[in-house]
PDB file of C-alpha atoms in Angstrom:
ATOM      1  CA  UNK F   1      -5.111   3.994 -19.198  1.00 41.00           C
ATOM      2  CA  UNK F   2      -6.286   0.409 -19.081  1.00 43.00           C
ATOM      3  CA  UNK F   3     -10.013   0.188 -18.481  1.00 41.00           C
ATOM      4  CA  UNK F   4     -10.586  -3.519 -18.879  1.00 45.00           C
ATOM      5  CA  UNK F   5     -10.149  -6.025 -16.090  1.00 51.00           C
ATOM      6  CA  UNK F   6      -6.940  -7.956 -16.590  1.00 50.00           C
ATOM      7  CA  UNK F   7      -7.189 -11.600 -15.583  1.00 61.00           C
ATOM      8  CA  UNK F   8      -3.551 -12.604 -16.074  1.00 90.00           C
ATOM      9  CA  UNK F   9      -2.178 -10.723 -13.068  1.00 95.00           C
ATOM     10  CA  UNK F  10       0.267 -12.767 -11.032  1.00 96.00           C
ATOM     11  CA  UNK F  11       1.121 -11.886  -7.419  1.00 98.00           C
ATOM     12  CA  UNK F  12       4.642 -12.763  -6.342  1.00 97.00           C
ATOM     13  CA  UNK F  13       6.278 -12.555  -2.941  1.00 98.00           C
ATOM     14  CA  UNK F  14       9.500 -10.619  -3.281  1.00 98.00           C
ATOM     15  CA  UNK F  15      12.117  -9.375  -0.846  1.00 97.00           C
ATOM     16  CA  UNK F  16      12.015  -5.649  -0.089  1.00 97.00           C
ATOM     17  CA  UNK F  17      15.366  -5.365  -1.871  1.00 96.00           C
ATOM     18  CA  UNK F  18      14.044  -6.834  -5.135  1.00 97.00           C
ATOM     19  CA  UNK F  19      15.211  -4.545  -7.993  1.00 97.00           C
ATOM     20  CA  UNK F  20      11.846  -4.540  -9.784  1.00 97.00           C
ATOM     21  CA  UNK F  21      10.036  -3.713  -6.550  1.00 97.00           C
ATOM     22  CA  UNK F  22      12.568  -0.961  -5.834  1.00 97.00           C
ATOM     23  CA  UNK F  23      11.947   0.488  -9.293  1.00 97.00           C
ATOM     24  CA  UNK F  24       8.171   0.518  -8.711  1.00 98.00           C
ATOM     25  CA  UNK F  25       8.696   2.283  -5.377  1.00 97.00           C
ATOM     26  CA  UNK F  26      10.889   4.894  -7.089  1.00 95.00           C
ATOM     27  CA  UNK F  27       8.118   5.521  -9.615  1.00 96.00           C
ATOM     28  CA  UNK F  28       5.674   5.921  -6.741  1.00 95.00           C
ATOM     29  CA  UNK F  29       7.897   8.397  -4.920  1.00 93.00           C
ATOM     30  CA  UNK F  30       8.338  10.427  -8.133  1.00 94.00           C
ATOM     31  CA  UNK F  31       4.561  10.601  -8.604  1.00 94.00           C
ATOM     32  CA  UNK F  32       4.054  11.601  -4.963  1.00 92.00           C
ATOM     33  CA  UNK F  33       6.735  14.301  -5.273  1.00 91.00           C
ATOM     34  CA  UNK F  34       4.857  15.825  -8.198  1.00 92.00           C
ATOM     35  CA  UNK F  35       1.523  15.706  -6.363  1.00 91.00           C
ATOM     36  CA  UNK F  36       2.856  17.307  -3.172  1.00 89.00           C
ATOM     37  CA  UNK F  37       5.571  19.502  -4.660  1.00 85.00           C
ATOM     38  CA  UNK F  38       8.366  18.003  -2.553  1.00 79.00           C
ATOM     39  CA  UNK F  39      10.677  15.001  -2.621  1.00 77.00           C
ATOM     40  CA  UNK F  40       9.983  14.251   1.049  1.00 75.00           C
ATOM     41  CA  UNK F  41       6.276  14.478   1.842  1.00 71.00           C
ATOM     42  CA  UNK F  42       6.112  11.382   4.064  1.00 76.00           C
ATOM     43  CA  UNK F  43       5.848  12.276   7.755  1.00 78.00           C
ATOM     44  CA  UNK F  44       6.198   8.674   8.873  1.00 76.00           C
ATOM     45  CA  UNK F  45       9.180   6.386   9.223  1.00 81.00           C
ATOM     46  CA  UNK F  46      10.255   5.207   5.795  1.00 88.00           C
ATOM     47  CA  UNK F  47      10.058   1.436   5.349  1.00 92.00           C
ATOM     48  CA  UNK F  48      13.245  -0.612   5.166  1.00 94.00           C
ATOM     49  CA  UNK F  49      14.213  -4.205   4.510  1.00 95.00           C
ATOM     50  CA  UNK F  50      14.569  -4.628   8.274  1.00 95.00           C
ATOM     51  CA  UNK F  51      10.979  -3.691   9.109  1.00 93.00           C
ATOM     52  CA  UNK F  52       8.950  -4.829   6.098  1.00 96.00           C
ATOM     53  CA  UNK F  53       7.414  -8.198   6.903  1.00 95.00           C
ATOM     54  CA  UNK F  54       5.779  -8.775   3.523  1.00 97.00           C
ATOM     55  CA  UNK F  55       6.249  -7.333   0.048  1.00 98.00           C
ATOM     56  CA  UNK F  56       4.489  -8.391  -3.140  1.00 98.00           C
ATOM     57  CA  UNK F  57       4.819  -7.451  -6.782  1.00 98.00           C
ATOM     58  CA  UNK F  58       2.029  -7.896  -9.318  1.00 98.00           C
ATOM     59  CA  UNK F  59       3.090  -8.805 -12.833  1.00 97.00           C
ATOM     60  CA  UNK F  60       1.291  -9.001 -16.146  1.00 95.00           C
ATOM     61  CA  UNK F  61       2.999 -11.126 -18.782  1.00 93.00           C
ATOM     62  CA  UNK F  62       6.058 -11.192 -16.526  1.00 93.00           C
ATOM     63  CA  UNK F  63       6.310  -7.398 -16.317  1.00 96.00           C
ATOM     64  CA  UNK F  64       5.981  -5.720 -12.900  1.00 97.00           C
ATOM     65  CA  UNK F  65       2.994  -3.368 -12.720  1.00 98.00           C
ATOM     66  CA  UNK F  66       2.164  -2.959  -9.021  1.00 98.00           C
ATOM     67  CA  UNK F  67       3.483  -3.514  -5.525  1.00 98.00           C
ATOM     68  CA  UNK F  68       2.650  -3.243  -1.864  1.00 98.00           C
ATOM     69  CA  UNK F  69       4.008  -4.223   1.505  1.00 98.00           C
ATOM     70  CA  UNK F  70       3.194  -4.743   5.166  1.00 97.00           C
ATOM     71  CA  UNK F  71       4.988  -3.515   8.234  1.00 95.00           C
ATOM     72  CA  UNK F  72       4.104  -4.733  11.732  1.00 91.00           C
ATOM     73  CA  UNK F  73       3.127  -1.893  14.045  1.00 86.00           C
ATOM     74  CA  UNK F  74       4.085  -1.902  17.683  1.00 75.00           C
ATOM     75  CA  UNK F  75       4.003   0.648  20.448  1.00 61.00           C
ATOM     76  CA  UNK F  76       1.587   3.284  21.606  1.00 51.00           C
ATOM     77  CA  UNK F  77       0.215   4.102  18.148  1.00 52.00           C
ATOM     78  CA  UNK F  78      -0.786   0.514  17.398  1.00 55.00           C
ATOM     79  CA  UNK F  79      -3.489  -1.779  18.606  1.00 61.00           C
ATOM     80  CA  UNK F  80      -2.654  -5.439  19.127  1.00 59.00           C
ATOM     81  CA  UNK F  81      -2.647  -7.159  15.745  1.00 71.00           C
ATOM     82  CA  UNK F  82      -2.065  -4.019  13.643  1.00 88.00           C
ATOM     83  CA  UNK F  83       0.059  -3.851  10.522  1.00 95.00           C
ATOM     84  CA  UNK F  84       0.568  -0.934   8.167  1.00 95.00           C
ATOM     85  CA  UNK F  85       0.204  -1.070   4.404  1.00 97.00           C
ATOM     86  CA  UNK F  86       3.198   0.612   2.793  1.00 97.00           C
ATOM     87  CA  UNK F  87       4.139   1.515  -0.763  1.00 96.00           C
ATOM     88  CA  UNK F  88       0.931   0.419  -2.512  1.00 97.00           C
ATOM     89  CA  UNK F  89       1.432   1.492  -6.098  1.00 97.00           C
ATOM     90  CA  UNK F  90       0.199   0.661  -9.593  1.00 97.00           C
ATOM     91  CA  UNK F  91       1.897   1.978 -12.702  1.00 97.00           C
ATOM     92  CA  UNK F  92      -0.321   4.498 -14.409  1.00 94.00           C
ATOM     93  CA  UNK F  93      -0.485   2.410 -17.603  1.00 93.00           C
ATOM     94  CA  UNK F  94      -1.942  -0.518 -15.606  1.00 94.00           C
ATOM     95  CA  UNK F  95      -4.475   1.340 -13.465  1.00 94.00           C
ATOM     96  CA  UNK F  96      -8.059   0.218 -13.707  1.00 93.00           C
ATOM     97  CA  UNK F  97      -7.169  -3.364 -14.579  1.00 94.00           C
ATOM     98  CA  UNK F  98      -7.494  -4.974 -11.156  1.00 95.00           C
ATOM     99  CA  UNK F  99      -3.847  -5.071 -10.054  1.00 97.00           C
ATOM    100  CA  UNK F 100      -4.435  -2.823  -7.028  1.00 97.00           C
ATOM    101  CA  UNK F 101      -7.273  -5.004  -5.758  1.00 97.00           C
ATOM    102  CA  UNK F 102      -5.200  -8.154  -6.192  1.00 97.00           C
ATOM    103  CA  UNK F 103      -2.205  -6.638  -4.378  1.00 98.00           C
ATOM    104  CA  UNK F 104      -4.460  -5.447  -1.549  1.00 98.00           C
ATOM    105  CA  UNK F 105      -6.175  -8.838  -1.192  1.00 98.00           C
ATOM    106  CA  UNK F 106      -2.771 -10.575  -1.210  1.00 98.00           C
ATOM    107  CA  UNK F 107      -1.549  -8.299   1.578  1.00 98.00           C
ATOM    108  CA  UNK F 108      -4.724  -8.920   3.582  1.00 97.00           C
ATOM    109  CA  UNK F 109      -4.303 -12.691   3.202  1.00 97.00           C
ATOM    110  CA  UNK F 110      -0.674 -12.509   4.314  1.00 97.00           C
ATOM    111  CA  UNK F 111      -1.638 -10.389   7.301  1.00 96.00           C
ATOM    112  CA  UNK F 112      -4.227 -12.940   8.393  1.00 95.00           C
ATOM    113  CA  UNK F 113      -1.672 -15.772   8.052  1.00 95.00           C
ATOM    114  CA  UNK F 114       0.545 -13.844  10.464  1.00 93.00           C
ATOM    115  CA  UNK F 115      -2.338 -13.351  12.888  1.00 90.00           C
ATOM    116  CA  UNK F 116      -2.682  -9.638  12.197  1.00 92.00           C
ATOM    117  CA  UNK F 117      -6.301  -8.602  12.458  1.00 90.00           C
ATOM    118  CA  UNK F 118      -6.288  -4.970  11.378  1.00 94.00           C
ATOM    119  CA  UNK F 119      -4.562  -3.154   8.558  1.00 96.00           C
ATOM    120  CA  UNK F 120      -4.015   0.577   8.689  1.00 96.00           C
ATOM    121  CA  UNK F 121      -2.530   2.965   6.181  1.00 96.00           C
ATOM    122  CA  UNK F 122      -1.762   6.578   5.474  1.00 95.00           C
ATOM    123  CA  UNK F 123      -2.506   8.368   2.243  1.00 96.00           C
ATOM    124  CA  UNK F 124      -2.865  12.048   1.566  1.00 94.00           C
ATOM    125  CA  UNK F 125      -5.115  14.834   0.449  1.00 94.00           C
ATOM    126  CA  UNK F 126      -3.409  15.021  -2.969  1.00 94.00           C
ATOM    127  CA  UNK F 127      -4.278  11.383  -3.684  1.00 95.00           C
ATOM    128  CA  UNK F 128      -8.048  11.346  -4.275  1.00 96.00           C
ATOM    129  CA  UNK F 129      -7.704   8.214  -6.407  1.00 95.00           C
ATOM    130  CA  UNK F 130      -6.161   6.333  -3.465  1.00 96.00           C
ATOM    131  CA  UNK F 131      -8.852   7.653  -1.117  1.00 97.00           C
ATOM    132  CA  UNK F 132     -11.606   6.415  -3.446  1.00 97.00           C
ATOM    133  CA  UNK F 133      -9.865   3.055  -3.864  1.00 97.00           C
ATOM    134  CA  UNK F 134      -9.464   2.327  -0.152  1.00 98.00           C
ATOM    135  CA  UNK F 135     -12.999   3.450   0.676  1.00 98.00           C
ATOM    136  CA  UNK F 136     -14.389   1.281  -2.132  1.00 97.00           C
ATOM    137  CA  UNK F 137     -12.412  -1.673  -0.755  1.00 97.00           C
ATOM    138  CA  UNK F 138     -13.898  -1.370   2.733  1.00 97.00           C
ATOM    139  CA  UNK F 139     -11.335   0.775   4.532  1.00 98.00           C
ATOM    140  CA  UNK F 140     -12.734   3.445   6.840  1.00 98.00           C
ATOM    141  CA  UNK F 141     -11.204   6.716   7.889  1.00 97.00           C
ATOM    142  CA  UNK F 142      -9.519   6.504  11.312  1.00 96.00           C
ATOM    143  CA  UNK F 143      -7.743   9.104  13.428  1.00 95.00           C
ATOM    144  CA  UNK F 144      -4.221   9.739  12.226  1.00 94.00           C
ATOM    145  CA  UNK F 145      -1.853   7.405  14.042  1.00 91.00           C
ATOM    146  CA  UNK F 146       1.818   7.424  14.986  1.00 88.00           C
ATOM    147  CA  UNK F 147       3.956   9.842  13.012  1.00 88.00           C
ATOM    148  CA  UNK F 148       0.927  10.995  11.019  1.00 93.00           C
ATOM    149  CA  UNK F 149      -0.755  12.673  14.011  1.00 93.00           C
ATOM    150  CA  UNK F 150      -0.891  16.405  13.444  1.00 93.00           C
ATOM    151  CA  UNK F 151      -0.086  16.266   9.712  1.00 92.00           C
ATOM    152  CA  UNK F 152      -2.894  17.997   7.844  1.00 91.00           C
ATOM    153  CA  UNK F 153      -1.979  16.387   4.492  1.00 92.00           C
ATOM    154  CA  UNK F 154      -2.276  12.868   5.963  1.00 94.00           C
ATOM    155  CA  UNK F 155      -5.457  10.823   5.914  1.00 96.00           C
ATOM    156  CA  UNK F 156      -5.455   7.443   7.656  1.00 96.00           C
ATOM    157  CA  UNK F 157      -7.632   4.417   7.029  1.00 97.00           C
ATOM    158  CA  UNK F 158      -8.110   1.045   8.679  1.00 96.00           C
ATOM    159  CA  UNK F 159      -9.908  -2.232   8.154  1.00 97.00           C
ATOM    160  CA  UNK F 160     -10.491  -5.115  10.506  1.00 95.00           C
ATOM    161  CA  UNK F 161      -9.746  -8.387   8.755  1.00 95.00           C
ATOM    162  CA  UNK F 162     -11.788 -11.533   9.078  1.00 88.00           C
ATOM    163  CA  UNK F 163     -11.287 -15.073   7.826  1.00 77.00           C
ATOM    164  CA  UNK F 164     -13.961 -15.634   5.195  1.00 68.00           C
TER     165      UNK F 164
END
């Protein structure tokens, strides 16, 4: 595991269909399947190219190490200006080096450019590392929203964004 802060992380906008981004998401799903003991632990609507408004990949020395995306939320479960963080992931070999923070900050900046004022997300009880990360980065636990309502393995977080 990398324990030193990496300063040469580059954040790149990519389409949802980008092969390197797709590979990172497959790695994430495999890790989640191991943690929850099932290939399909996500109670929510799976993201698609049609509904993902933003997707970024973090690279180090040109190699993809992390990703994350944003999906606009509409309907009863959303407040005006909400977007959902989807598929945040850092390869295990790159954890602890700052890629997750840079991906998160990039997503927050892109949300603000779109006029979205609150980001929400779902993680789960078998992901204590993600829980610690989001809490450290200023996200607070919120009631489960949308498809996550009533799912005991789901934990939802939110953060109101401000222009600094």
